[in-house]
Coordinates of C-alpha atoms in Angstrom, one line a residue:
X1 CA -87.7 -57.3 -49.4
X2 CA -88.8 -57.9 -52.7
X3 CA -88.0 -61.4 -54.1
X4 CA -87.9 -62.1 -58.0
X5 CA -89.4 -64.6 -60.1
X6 CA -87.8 -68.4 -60.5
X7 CA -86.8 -68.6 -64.1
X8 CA -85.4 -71.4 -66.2
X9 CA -81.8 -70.9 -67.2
X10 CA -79.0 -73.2 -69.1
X11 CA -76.7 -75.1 -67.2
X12 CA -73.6 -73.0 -67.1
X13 CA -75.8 -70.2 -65.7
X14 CA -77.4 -72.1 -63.0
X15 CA -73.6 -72.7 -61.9
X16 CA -72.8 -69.7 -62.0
X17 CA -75.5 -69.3 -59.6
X18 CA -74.5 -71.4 -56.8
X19 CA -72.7 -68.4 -55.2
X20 CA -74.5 -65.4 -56.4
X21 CA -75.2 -62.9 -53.2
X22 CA -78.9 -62.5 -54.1
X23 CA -79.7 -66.2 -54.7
X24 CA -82.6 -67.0 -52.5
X25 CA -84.1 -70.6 -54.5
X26 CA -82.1 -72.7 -56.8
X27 CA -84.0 -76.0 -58.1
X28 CA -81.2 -78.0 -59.8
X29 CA -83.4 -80.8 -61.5
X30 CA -85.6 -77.9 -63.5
X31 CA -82.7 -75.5 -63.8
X32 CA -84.2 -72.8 -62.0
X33 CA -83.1 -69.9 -60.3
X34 CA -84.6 -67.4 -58.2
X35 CA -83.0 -64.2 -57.3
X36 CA -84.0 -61.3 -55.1
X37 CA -83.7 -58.9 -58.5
X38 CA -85.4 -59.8 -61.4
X39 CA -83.1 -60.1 -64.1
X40 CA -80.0 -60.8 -61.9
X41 CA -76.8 -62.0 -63.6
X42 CA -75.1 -63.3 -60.6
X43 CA -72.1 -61.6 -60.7
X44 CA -71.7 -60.2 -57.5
X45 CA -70.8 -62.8 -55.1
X46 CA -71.8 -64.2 -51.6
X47 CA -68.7 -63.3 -49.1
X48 CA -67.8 -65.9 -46.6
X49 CA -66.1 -65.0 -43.5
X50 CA -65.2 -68.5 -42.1
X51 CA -66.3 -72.2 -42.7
X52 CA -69.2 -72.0 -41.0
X53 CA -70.9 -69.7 -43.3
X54 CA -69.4 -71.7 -46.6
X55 CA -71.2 -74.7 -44.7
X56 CA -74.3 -72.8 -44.5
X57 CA -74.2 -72.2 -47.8
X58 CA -73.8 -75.1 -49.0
X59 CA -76.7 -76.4 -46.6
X60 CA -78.5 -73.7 -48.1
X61 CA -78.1 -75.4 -51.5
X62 CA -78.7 -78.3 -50.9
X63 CA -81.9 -78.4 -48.1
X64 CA -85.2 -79.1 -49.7
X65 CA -86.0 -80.5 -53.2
X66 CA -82.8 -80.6 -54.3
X67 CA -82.0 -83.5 -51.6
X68 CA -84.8 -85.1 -53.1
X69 CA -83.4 -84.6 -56.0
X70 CA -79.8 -86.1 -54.7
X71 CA -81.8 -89.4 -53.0
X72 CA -82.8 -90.4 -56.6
X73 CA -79.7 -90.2 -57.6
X74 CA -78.0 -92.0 -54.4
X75 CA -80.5 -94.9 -55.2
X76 CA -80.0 -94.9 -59.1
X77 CA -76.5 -93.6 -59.4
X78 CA -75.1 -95.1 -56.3
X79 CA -70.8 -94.9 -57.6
X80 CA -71.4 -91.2 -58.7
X81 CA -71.9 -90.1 -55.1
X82 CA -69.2 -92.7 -53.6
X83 CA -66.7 -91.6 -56.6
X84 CA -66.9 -87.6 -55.2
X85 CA -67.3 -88.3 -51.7
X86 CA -64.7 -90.2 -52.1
X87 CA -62.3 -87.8 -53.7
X88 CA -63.8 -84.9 -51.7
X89 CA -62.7 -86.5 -48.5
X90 CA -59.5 -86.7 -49.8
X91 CA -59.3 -83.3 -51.1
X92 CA -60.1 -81.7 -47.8
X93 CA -58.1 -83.9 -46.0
X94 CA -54.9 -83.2 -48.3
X95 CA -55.5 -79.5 -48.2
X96 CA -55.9 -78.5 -44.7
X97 CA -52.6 -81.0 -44.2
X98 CA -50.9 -78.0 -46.7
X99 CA -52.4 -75.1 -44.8
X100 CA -50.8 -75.3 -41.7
X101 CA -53.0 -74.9 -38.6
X102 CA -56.1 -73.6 -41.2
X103 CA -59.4 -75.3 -40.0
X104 CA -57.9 -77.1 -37.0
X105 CA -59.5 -75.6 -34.0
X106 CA -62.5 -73.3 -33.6
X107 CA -60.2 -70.2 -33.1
X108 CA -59.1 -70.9 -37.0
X109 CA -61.9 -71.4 -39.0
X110 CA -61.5 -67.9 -41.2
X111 CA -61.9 -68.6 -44.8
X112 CA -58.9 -68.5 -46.9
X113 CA -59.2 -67.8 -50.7
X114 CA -57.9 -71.2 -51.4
X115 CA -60.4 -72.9 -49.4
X116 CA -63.4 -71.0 -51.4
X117 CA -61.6 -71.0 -54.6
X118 CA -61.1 -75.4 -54.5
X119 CA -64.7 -75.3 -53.6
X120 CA -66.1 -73.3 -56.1
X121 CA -64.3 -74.5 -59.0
X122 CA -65.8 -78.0 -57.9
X123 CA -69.2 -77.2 -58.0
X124 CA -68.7 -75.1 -61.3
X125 CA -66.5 -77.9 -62.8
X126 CA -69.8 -80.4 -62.4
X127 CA -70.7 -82.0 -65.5
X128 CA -74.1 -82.6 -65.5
X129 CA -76.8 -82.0 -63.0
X130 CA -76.9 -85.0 -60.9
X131 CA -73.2 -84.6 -60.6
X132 CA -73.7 -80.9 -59.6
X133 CA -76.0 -83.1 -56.8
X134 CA -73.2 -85.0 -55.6
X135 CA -70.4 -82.9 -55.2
X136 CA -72.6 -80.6 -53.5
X137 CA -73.7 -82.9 -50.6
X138 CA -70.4 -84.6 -50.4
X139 CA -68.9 -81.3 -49.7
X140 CA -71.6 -80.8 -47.5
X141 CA -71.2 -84.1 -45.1
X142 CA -67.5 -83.8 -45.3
X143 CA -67.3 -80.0 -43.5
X144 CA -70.0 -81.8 -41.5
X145 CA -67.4 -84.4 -40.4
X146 CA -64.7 -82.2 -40.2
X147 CA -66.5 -79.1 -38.0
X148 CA -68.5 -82.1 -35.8
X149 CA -65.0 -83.4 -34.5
X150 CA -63.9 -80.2 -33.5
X151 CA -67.0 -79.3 -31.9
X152 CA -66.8 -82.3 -29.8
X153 CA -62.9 -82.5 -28.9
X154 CA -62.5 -79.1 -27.8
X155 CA -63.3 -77.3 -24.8
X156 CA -66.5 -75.4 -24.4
X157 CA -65.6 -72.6 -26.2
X158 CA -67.2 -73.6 -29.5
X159 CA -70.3 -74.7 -27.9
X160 CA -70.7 -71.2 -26.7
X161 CA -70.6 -69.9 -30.3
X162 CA -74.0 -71.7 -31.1
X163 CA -76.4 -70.6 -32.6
X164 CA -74.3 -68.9 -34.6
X165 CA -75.6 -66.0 -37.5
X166 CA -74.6 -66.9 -41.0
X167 CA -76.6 -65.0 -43.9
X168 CA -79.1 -68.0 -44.5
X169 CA -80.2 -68.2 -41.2
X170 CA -78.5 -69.6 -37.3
X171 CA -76.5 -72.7 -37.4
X172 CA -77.1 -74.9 -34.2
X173 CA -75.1 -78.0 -33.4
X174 CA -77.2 -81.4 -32.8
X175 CA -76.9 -82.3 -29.3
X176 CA -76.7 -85.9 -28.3
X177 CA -80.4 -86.9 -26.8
X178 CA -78.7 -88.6 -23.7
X179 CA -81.9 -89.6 -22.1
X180 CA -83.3 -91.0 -25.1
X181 CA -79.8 -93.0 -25.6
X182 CA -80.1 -94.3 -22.0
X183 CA -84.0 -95.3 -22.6
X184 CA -83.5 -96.7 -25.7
X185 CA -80.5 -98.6 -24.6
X186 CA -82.5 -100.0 -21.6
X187 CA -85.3 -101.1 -23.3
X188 CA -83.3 -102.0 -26.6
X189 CA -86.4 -100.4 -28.6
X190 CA -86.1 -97.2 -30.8
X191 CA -88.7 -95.5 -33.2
X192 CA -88.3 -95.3 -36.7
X193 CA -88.6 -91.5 -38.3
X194 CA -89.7 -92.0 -41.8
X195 CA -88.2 -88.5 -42.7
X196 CA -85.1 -89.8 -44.1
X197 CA -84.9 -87.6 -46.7
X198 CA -84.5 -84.2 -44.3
X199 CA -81.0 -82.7 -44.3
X200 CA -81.1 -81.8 -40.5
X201 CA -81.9 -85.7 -40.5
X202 CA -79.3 -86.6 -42.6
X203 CA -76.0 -84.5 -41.2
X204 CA -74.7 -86.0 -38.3
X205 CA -73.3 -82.6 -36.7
X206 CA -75.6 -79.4 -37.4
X207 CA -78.5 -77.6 -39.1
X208 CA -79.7 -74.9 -40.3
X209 CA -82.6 -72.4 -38.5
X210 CA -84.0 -70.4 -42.2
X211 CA -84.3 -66.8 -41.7
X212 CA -88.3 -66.6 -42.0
X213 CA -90.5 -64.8 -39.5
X214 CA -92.4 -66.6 -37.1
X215 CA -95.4 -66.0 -34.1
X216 CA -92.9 -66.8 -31.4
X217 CA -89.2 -65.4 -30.6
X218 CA -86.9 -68.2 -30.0
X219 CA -83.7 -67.4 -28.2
X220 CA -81.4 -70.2 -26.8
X221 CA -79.9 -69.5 -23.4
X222 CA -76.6 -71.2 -21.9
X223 CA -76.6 -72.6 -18.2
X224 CA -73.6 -70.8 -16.3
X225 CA -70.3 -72.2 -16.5
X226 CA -71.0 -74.2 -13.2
X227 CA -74.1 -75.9 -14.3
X228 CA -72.4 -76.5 -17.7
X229 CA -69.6 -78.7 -15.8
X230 CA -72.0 -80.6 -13.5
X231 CA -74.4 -81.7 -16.4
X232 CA -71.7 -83.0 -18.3
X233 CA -70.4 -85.2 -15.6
X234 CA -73.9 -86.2 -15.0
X235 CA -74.1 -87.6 -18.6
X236 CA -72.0 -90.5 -17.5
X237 CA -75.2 -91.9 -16.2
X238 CA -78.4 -89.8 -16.4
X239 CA -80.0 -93.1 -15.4
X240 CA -79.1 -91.8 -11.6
X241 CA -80.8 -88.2 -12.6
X242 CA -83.7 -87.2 -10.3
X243 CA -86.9 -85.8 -10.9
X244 CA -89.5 -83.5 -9.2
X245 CA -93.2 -83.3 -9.1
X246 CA -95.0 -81.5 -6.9
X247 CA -99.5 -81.3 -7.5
X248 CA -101.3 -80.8 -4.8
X249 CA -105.4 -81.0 -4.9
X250 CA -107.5 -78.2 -5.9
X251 CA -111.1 -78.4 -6.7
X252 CA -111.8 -76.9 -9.6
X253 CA -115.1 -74.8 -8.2
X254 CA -114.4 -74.4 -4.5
X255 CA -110.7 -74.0 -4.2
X256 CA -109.7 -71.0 -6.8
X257 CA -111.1 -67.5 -6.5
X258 CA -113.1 -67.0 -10.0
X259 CA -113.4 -64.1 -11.8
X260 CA -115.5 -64.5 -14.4
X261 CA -116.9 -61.7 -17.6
X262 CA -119.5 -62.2 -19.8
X263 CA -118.8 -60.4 -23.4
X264 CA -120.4 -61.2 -27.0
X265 CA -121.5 -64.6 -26.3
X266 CA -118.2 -65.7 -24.2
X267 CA -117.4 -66.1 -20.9
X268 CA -113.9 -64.8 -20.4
X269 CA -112.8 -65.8 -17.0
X270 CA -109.3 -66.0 -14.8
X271 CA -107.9 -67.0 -11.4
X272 CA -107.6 -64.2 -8.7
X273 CA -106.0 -66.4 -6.5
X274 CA -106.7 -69.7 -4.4
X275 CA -108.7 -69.6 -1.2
X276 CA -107.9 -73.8 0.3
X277 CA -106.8 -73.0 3.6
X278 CA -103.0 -72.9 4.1
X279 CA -102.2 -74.0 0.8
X280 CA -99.3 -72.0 0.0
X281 CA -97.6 -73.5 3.7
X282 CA -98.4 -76.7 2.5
X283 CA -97.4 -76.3 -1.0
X284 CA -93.9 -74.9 1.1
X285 CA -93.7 -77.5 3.8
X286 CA -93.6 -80.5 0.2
X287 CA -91.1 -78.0 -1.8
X288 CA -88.6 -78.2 1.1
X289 CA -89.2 -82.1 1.4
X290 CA -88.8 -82.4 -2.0
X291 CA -85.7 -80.3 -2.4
X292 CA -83.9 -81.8 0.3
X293 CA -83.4 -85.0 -2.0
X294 CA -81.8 -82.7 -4.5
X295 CA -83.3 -83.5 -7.8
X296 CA -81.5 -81.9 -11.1
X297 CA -84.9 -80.7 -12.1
X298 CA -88.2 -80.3 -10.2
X299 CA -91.9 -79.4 -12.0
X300 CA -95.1 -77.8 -10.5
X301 CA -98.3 -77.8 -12.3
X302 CA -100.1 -75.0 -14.3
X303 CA -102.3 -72.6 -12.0
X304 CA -100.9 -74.3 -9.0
X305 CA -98.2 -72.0 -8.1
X306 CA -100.1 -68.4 -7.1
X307 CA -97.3 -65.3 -7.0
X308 CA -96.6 -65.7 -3.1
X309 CA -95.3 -69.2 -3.5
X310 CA -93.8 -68.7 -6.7
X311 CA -91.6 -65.7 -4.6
X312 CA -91.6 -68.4 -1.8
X313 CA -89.9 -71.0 -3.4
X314 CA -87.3 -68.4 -4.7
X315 CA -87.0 -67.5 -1.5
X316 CA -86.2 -70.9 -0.4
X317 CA -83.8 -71.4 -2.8
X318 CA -81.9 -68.0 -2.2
X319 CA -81.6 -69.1 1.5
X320 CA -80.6 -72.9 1.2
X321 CA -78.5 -72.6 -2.5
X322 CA -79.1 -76.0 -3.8
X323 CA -76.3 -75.5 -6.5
X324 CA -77.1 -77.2 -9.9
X325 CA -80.5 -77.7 -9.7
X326 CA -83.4 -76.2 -11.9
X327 CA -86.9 -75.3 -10.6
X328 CA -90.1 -75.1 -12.9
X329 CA -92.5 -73.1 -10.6
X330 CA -95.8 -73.6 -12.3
X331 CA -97.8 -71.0 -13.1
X332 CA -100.8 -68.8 -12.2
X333 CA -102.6 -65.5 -13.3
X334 CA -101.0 -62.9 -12.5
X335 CA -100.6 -59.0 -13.9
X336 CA -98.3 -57.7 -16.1
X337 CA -97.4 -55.2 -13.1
X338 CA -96.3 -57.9 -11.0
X339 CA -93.7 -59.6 -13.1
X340 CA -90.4 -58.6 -13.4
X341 CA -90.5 -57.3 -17.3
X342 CA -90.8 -54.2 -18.5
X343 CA -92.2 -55.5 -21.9
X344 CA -95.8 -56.6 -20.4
X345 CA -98.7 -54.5 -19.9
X346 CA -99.0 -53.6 -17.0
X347 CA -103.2 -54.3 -16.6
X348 CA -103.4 -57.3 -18.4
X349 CA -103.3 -61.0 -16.9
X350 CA -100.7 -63.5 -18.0
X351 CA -101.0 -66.9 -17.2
X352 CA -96.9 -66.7 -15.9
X353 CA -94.4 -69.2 -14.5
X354 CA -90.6 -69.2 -14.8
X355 CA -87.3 -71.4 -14.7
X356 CA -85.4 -70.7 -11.3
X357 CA -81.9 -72.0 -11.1
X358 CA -80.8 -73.7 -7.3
X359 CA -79.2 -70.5 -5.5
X360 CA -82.8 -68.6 -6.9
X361 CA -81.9 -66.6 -9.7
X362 CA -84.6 -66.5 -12.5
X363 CA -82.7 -68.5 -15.8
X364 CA -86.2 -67.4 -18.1
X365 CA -90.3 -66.3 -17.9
X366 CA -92.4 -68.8 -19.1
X367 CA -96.0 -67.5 -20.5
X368 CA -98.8 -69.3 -21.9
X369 CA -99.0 -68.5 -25.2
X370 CA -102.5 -69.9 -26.4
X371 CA -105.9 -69.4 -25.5
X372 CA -107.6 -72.5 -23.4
X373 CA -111.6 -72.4 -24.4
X374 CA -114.2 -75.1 -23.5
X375 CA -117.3 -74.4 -25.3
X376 CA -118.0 -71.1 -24.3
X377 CA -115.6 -70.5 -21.7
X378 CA -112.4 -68.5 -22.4
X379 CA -109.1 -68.0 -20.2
X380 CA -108.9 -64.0 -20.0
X381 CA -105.1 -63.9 -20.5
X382 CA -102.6 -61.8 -22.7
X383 CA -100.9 -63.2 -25.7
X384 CA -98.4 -60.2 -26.6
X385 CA -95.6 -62.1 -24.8
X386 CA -94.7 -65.1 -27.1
X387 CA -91.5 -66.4 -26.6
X388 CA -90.1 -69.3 -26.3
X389 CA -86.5 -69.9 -24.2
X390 CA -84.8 -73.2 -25.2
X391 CA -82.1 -74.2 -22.3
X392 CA -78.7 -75.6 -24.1
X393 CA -77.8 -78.5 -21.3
X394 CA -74.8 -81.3 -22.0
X395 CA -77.2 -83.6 -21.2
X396 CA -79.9 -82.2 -24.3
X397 CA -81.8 -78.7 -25.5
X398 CA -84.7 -78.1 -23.2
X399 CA -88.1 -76.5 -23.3
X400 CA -90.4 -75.7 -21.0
X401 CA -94.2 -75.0 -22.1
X402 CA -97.9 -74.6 -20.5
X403 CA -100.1 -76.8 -21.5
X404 CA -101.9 -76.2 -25.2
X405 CA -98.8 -74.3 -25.9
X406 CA -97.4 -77.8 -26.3
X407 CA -99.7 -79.2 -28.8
X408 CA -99.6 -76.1 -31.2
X409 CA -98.2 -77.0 -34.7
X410 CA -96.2 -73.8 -35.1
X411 CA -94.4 -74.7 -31.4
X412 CA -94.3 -78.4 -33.0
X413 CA -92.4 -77.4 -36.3
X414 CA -90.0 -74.8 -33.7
X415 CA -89.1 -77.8 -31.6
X416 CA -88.2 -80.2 -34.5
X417 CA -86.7 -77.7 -36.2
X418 CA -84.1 -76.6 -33.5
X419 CA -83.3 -80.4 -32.3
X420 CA -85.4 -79.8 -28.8
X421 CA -84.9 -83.3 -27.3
X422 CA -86.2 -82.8 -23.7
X423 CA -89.4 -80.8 -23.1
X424 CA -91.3 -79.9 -19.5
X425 CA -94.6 -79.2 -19.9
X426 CA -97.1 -77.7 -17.0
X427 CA -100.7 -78.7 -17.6
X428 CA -104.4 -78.4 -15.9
X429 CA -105.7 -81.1 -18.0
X430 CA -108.1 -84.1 -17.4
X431 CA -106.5 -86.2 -19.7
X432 CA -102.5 -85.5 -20.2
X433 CA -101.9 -89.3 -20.8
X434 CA -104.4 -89.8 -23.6
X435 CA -105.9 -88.0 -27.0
X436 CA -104.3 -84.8 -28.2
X437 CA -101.3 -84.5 -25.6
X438 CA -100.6 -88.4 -26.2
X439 CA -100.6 -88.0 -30.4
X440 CA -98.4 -84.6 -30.1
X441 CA -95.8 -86.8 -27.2
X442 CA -95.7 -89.5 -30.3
X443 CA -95.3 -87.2 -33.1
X444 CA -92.7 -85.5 -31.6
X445 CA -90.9 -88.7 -29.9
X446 CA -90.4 -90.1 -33.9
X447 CA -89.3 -86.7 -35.2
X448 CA -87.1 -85.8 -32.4
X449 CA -86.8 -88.9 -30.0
X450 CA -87.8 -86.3 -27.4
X451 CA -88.3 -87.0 -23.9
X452 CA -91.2 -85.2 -22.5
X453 CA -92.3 -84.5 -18.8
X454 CA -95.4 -83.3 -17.6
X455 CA -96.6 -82.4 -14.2
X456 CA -100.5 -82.2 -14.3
X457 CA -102.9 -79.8 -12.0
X458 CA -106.0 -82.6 -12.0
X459 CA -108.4 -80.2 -10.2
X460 CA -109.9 -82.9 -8.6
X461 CA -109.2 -86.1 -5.9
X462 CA -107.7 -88.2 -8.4
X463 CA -106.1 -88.2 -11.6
X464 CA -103.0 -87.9 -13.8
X465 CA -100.4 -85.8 -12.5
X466 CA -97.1 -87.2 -13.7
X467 CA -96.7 -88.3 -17.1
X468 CA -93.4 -89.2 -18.8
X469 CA -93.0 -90.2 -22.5
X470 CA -89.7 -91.8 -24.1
X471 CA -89.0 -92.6 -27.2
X472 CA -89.2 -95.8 -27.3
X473 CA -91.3 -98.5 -27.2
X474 CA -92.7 -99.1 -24.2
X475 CA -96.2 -97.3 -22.5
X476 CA -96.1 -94.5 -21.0
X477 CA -95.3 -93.4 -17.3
X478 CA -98.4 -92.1 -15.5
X479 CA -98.3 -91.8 -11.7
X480 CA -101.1 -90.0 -9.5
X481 CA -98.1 -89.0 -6.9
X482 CA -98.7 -85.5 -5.4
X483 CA -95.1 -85.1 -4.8
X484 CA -92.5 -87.0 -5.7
X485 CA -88.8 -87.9 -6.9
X486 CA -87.9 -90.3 -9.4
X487 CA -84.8 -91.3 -10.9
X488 CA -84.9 -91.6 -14.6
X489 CA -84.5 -94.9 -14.3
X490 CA -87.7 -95.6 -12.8
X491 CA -89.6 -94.2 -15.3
X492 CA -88.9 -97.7 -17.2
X493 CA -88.6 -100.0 -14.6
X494 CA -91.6 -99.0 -12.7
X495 CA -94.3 -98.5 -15.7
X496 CA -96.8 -101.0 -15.0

C-alpha cells in the first residue's frame, strides 16, 4: 500500500486529522501529518464499531513520540493533565450513567453516536497542542479503567474475545504475571524497567499489537474450558505449582547417529536418531515416574526426545489422562513427512517438538526456527516453518522455544511486545546459566518480569540441565537433576 509523505499543517488541520480513515503518523509537537494519499484532506472518517476500536484509536494516537511528547508536558505542566483527567473521568462516568446499560458489560460495548461525538468534539475543542496531549491520554487511561474492570469482573467470555482485530492492529489484555507476583513477593525484590515512557508500560489494562509484517506468525491459542478453570484456581497459590524436568545423558559423539554433508566450505550435519542402548525405555520408565507426581507442566530437552518417544509419551498420556497437565516433549530431527502438518516439506528435516495437553492431544508444533553453527558446523534443518504459538493461561501468556530461537531479537521484541510473561525454553547448550542465554533471561526479566524455564540436553556426564530465572533479585536456579519435580517455591528457597 502506498503511504504518503508527512507534511506540516496548521493546527485546526492536524485536528481535523485525529480521525481521518487514512491517517497512518500524526506527530503533534511538529504538526505533522501523514496520510496514505498524498494530498489527503481528511474528510472521510475512521468508523468505529465498538469501544474497543475507539480505544485503539486513540492508542493509536497517542503510542510513540507523541507520549514523549505528553511526558514533557506531565513533568512541566503537571495541573493541565490532572485538570482533563480530572473532568474526563467525570464525563465518562456521567455519560454512561445517562445511557442506560451502554458500555456496562462486554456484550454492550457498540459505539453509539453520542459516545464518538463527546469524544471527538474534545479532542477538536483542544486549545493548544500540549492540551491536544492531554485530553488524548486522559481519554485514553480512562476507557483503560473502564474496559479493565469489566474484563476482570465478568466471566470468561471477554477473555475469549482477545486478541481482538481493530484497524490499527490486535488489542490483547495484560495478564497478571502471577509467578513473578509470588517471587517477587517472597523475596520482596522487583526490577526496575527504565521504559517508563512506553504506553503498553503505562496502561494498566491492554495494548496494542501494530499491523506490520514480521519473520514469524504469531497466533495465541486458548487452553480448553477445563484447563481454563483449573489454572485459575491454581492462581490462589502458584507457590504449590509443580514442575518437570526430564535430561537424561547423551554423549555428544557416541550416543546420536550423525549424519554429516560437506558443501561450500560447511559441514551441514543432523541427528538420524540415537543409538544408547534402551534409551527410549529408560527415557519411558522416568516419564511415568515423573508423571505420577502430577506436575502442571513438565519439560524435556532439545534433541533428546527422538519421534518414538515423542509418540510414546503421547501414548502414555492418552492411556493414563492426567487431566490439566501440559507436556513439552523436547525435540529431535525429524522429516517433514513424519509430522502431522500438511504445510512442511515433506523431504526436509525439522528440528520438531510439540505441546501435549494431559489426556494426549497435541495443543501446538514447536520448530526451531534458527540456524545453530559452531565454526564451520551447521545444523541441516528447515526454516520455512516459523511460528510462534503463545498459550493464554490464568496464571500468565506462555511460550515455548528451542534454544537460539530464544535469544533472537526479532522473538525478543515479539515477546515484550505481546506481554509473554512465562517462557519454556528446550536447549543443547554448554552453558544455559551464563553469557548470551543469561543476558537475554535479564533483558527480558526487566522488560517483561518474565519467568523463564529451561530444561538443558548437556551432552555430556555433568552439567546444567535446569535453569530457572525470576524477576527478581536473587541468582539464578541451576540444578544438574536428570529428572525432577519442583514446586515453584523451591526454586527460591533452594538456590544456593
Amino acid at each position: 500500500m502506498y503511504k504518503g509523505t508527512a507534511i506540516s499543517v496548521d493546527f485546526n488541520t492536524l485536528k481535523k486529522s485525529l480521525f481521518c480513515k487514512n491517517l497512518t503518523e500524526l506527530d503533534v509537537e511538529k504538526a505533522q501529518k501523514n496520510c496514505l494519499h498524498d494530498n489527503c484532506n481528511c474528510s472521510e472518517e475512521i468508523e468505529f464499531n465498538n469501544l474497543l476500536d475507539m480505544y485503539a484509536h486513540l492508542y493509536f494516537l497517542m503510542d510513540g513520540i507523541n507520549l514523549k511528547y505528553f511526558a514533557t508536558v506531565e513533568n512541566f505542566e503537571p495541573k493541565l493533565y490532572e485538570h482533563n483527567k480530572k473532568m474526563i473521568r467525570s464525563k465518562w462516568e456521567n455519560h454512561i450513567d445517562q445511557n442506560d446499560y451502554s458500555y456496562s458489560s462486554f456484550y454492550s460495548l457498540d459505539l453509539n453516536l453520542r459516545t464518538f461525538n463527546m469524544i471527538q468534539q474534545d479532542l477538536i475543542g483542544a486549545l493548544h497542542k500540549n492540551h491536544l496531549l492531554t485530553l488524548i491520554i486522559s481519554w485514553l487511561e480512562v476507557l483503560d479503567e473502564h474496559l479493565g474492570k469489566l474484563i476482570m469482573y465478568e466471566d470468561r467470555k471477554p477473555k475469549s474475545m482477545f486478541p481482538y482485530n481493530t484497524s490499527k492492529g490486535k488489542l490483547l489484555f495484560k495478564r497478571s504475571a502471577l509467578l513473578t507476583q509470588y517471587a517477587q513477593a517472597v523475596t520482596n525484590s522487583t526490577l526496575e524497567d527504565v521504559n517508563y515512557n512506553i504506553l503498553r508500560n503505562r496502561l494498566k489494562s491492554f495494548c496494542l499489537i501494530t499491523n506490520t509484517q514480521r519473520t514469524y506468525n504469531v497466533t495465541h491459542k486458548k487452553l480448553p474450558p477445563s484447563y481454563m478453570k483449573y489454572f485459575q484456581d491454581k492462581t490462589q497459590d502458584v507457590g504449590e505449582m509443580k514442575f518437570g524436568f526430564l535430561s537424561q545423558n547423551l554423549d555428544l559423539r557416541e550416543d546420536y547417529i550423525w549424519n554429516k554433508q560437506a558443501e561450500n566450505g560447511r559441514t551441514l550435519f543432523y541427528f538420524e536418531g540415537i543409538s544408547k542402548e534402551k534409551y527410549i525405555e529408560d527415557m519411558e520408565k522416568h516419564f511415568e515416574s515423573l508423571i505420577t507426581h502430577k506436575p502442571e507442566f513438565i519439560m524435556l530437552a532439545e534433541l533428546n526426545s527422538p519421534l518414538e518417544l515423542q509418540d510414546k509419551l503421547e501414548g502414555i498420556l492418552s492411556r493414563n489422562k492426567y487431566l490439566n497437565r501440559m507436556l513439552f516433549t523436547g525435540s529431535f530431527h525429524l522429516l517433514g513427512e513424519d509430522i502431522n502438518d500438511a504445510e512442511l516439506n515433506s523431504s526436509h528435516i525439522y528440528n520438531y517438538g510439540k505441546t501435549l495437553l494431559g489426556e494426549g492431544n497435541s495443543l501446538s508444533h514447536i520448530y526451531k526456527m534458527e540456524q545453530f553453527k559452531d565454526k564451520d558446523l551447521y545444523e541441516k534443518i528447515s526454516y520455512n516453518k516459523r511460528e510462534i504459538t503463545l498459550i493464554e493461561t490464568p496464571i500468565g501468556r506462555i511460550a515455548v522455544f528451542i534454544c537460539v530461537d530464544f535469544l533472537t531479537e526479532e522473538i525478543e521484541e515479539i515477546l515484550v511486545e505481546r506481554r509473554v510473561d512465562i517462557v519454556f525454553v528446550m536447549t543443547m547448550t554448554a552453558n544455559p546459566a551464563d553469557g548470551t542465554f543469561k543476558d537475554k533471561m535479564r533483558r527480558l526479566g526487566k522488560a517483561n518480569n518474565a519467568v523463564i524455564f529451561i530444561c538443558n540436553n548437556t551432552f555430556k556426564e555433568e552439567g546444567e540441565r535446569v535453569v530457572v530465572y525470576l524477576p527478581t533479585r536473587t541468582p539464578l536456579f541451576i540444578s544438574n537433576e536428570q529428572d525432577y519435580i519442583y514446586k515453584f517455591q523451591e526454586f527460591i528457597t533452594k538456590i544456593d
